[in-house]
Amino acid sequence: MDVYILDANFFIQAHRITYPLDVATGFWNKVKVLSGSGKIISIDKVKNEIFKNEDELTEWIKTNIPESFFVTTNTNAVITNYANIAKWANSQNIHYLPQAIGEFLDADNADAWLVAYALSDVTHNYIITQEISEPNKKSKIKIPDVCNHFGIKYANTIELFRKLGETF
C-alpha cells in the first residue's frame, strides 16, 4: 500500500490560502477521515512546525487528527537516512548557498526529515508537498529536488486526492 507523507505546507497553505477551515469544511473532513486510515501520515517534525503557530489550525489538528498520525523520526533507520541526506546536502556546497544548506539541515526544519523518513520505502512512500522543483535555485533546497536525487516519489495536494480517488 502506498503511504503519503504530508509536508507542513499541505496543512498551512490549505488553511491560510486555499481551503480555509471556516469555508472548505469538505476538505478538512476528508483530511480527518483519511488521517485515521493509514493512507496519509506525517512526521513529528511537521507537527512541531505547525504547532509553533499556535493558531486555529493547531487547535483543529489537536481536536481532529489522531496523535498516531504524526510518526516519530527518532528511529535508527530515519537517523541513518538523515545522515546520508546531510552528507549529500553538504556536498552540494558548490551549487547551494551556505544559508540554504543550513536551513535545510536545521534540526527544527522538517524537510530533510521528511525525505529521510520516505527513504525507508521508496517503492511505497510519496511525499506530499506544495513545493515545486527548482534545481537551479541556489538560495533554497526544495524537497522535490532532493526527492529527484534520492528516487523518492512526490506529489501536490490535488495529485494526492486524485491518486487516492477521493473528492471533497
Phi, psi and omega in degrees: 000133175289143177239133183252119185258116189272131173283159178302326183291341172304313182281311189293313179294321177301311182296315186275332190237300194269317186229071180304143183304325184275352183246313188259060184297330178299319178299309185291326175296321178294318177299317179300312180297313182293331182295337178265359186269344185084354179283326176240142177216176169213186183242163181303325181293326176293315178304315180299318178298316181293315186289344176300329184285337180045056182236195181299324178296316178303313180295321179298316180296315179303323184275329193244343185249129180295145180304326182292346178299324182266099185279156182284146172259002182270062175233157180301317183297314181293318180295321176297315177298319179299318179298321178293322178292319178297319178299315178298311182301315180294332178285349181267018185294347175283329182269304185274147175291151179306322179298321180295317179293316179299317179295316181298321183267001175304128184301336179272351179272126186284342190306304182295326179291324176300314180295318179299318178294315182297330180297342181294339178202080184292343179287324187243353182262135172239140169264132178255115183216153175269357178292150180242140179304131174218072187298339180271351181291135182256340187267355179205134174272117182269140180308312181301327180290324176291318177302316179300319180295319186265002177074032180260137179281148177213161180203168176261182185301311182294320176299324176303308182296325176294316180297324180278349184068031183254146172232165178211000000 
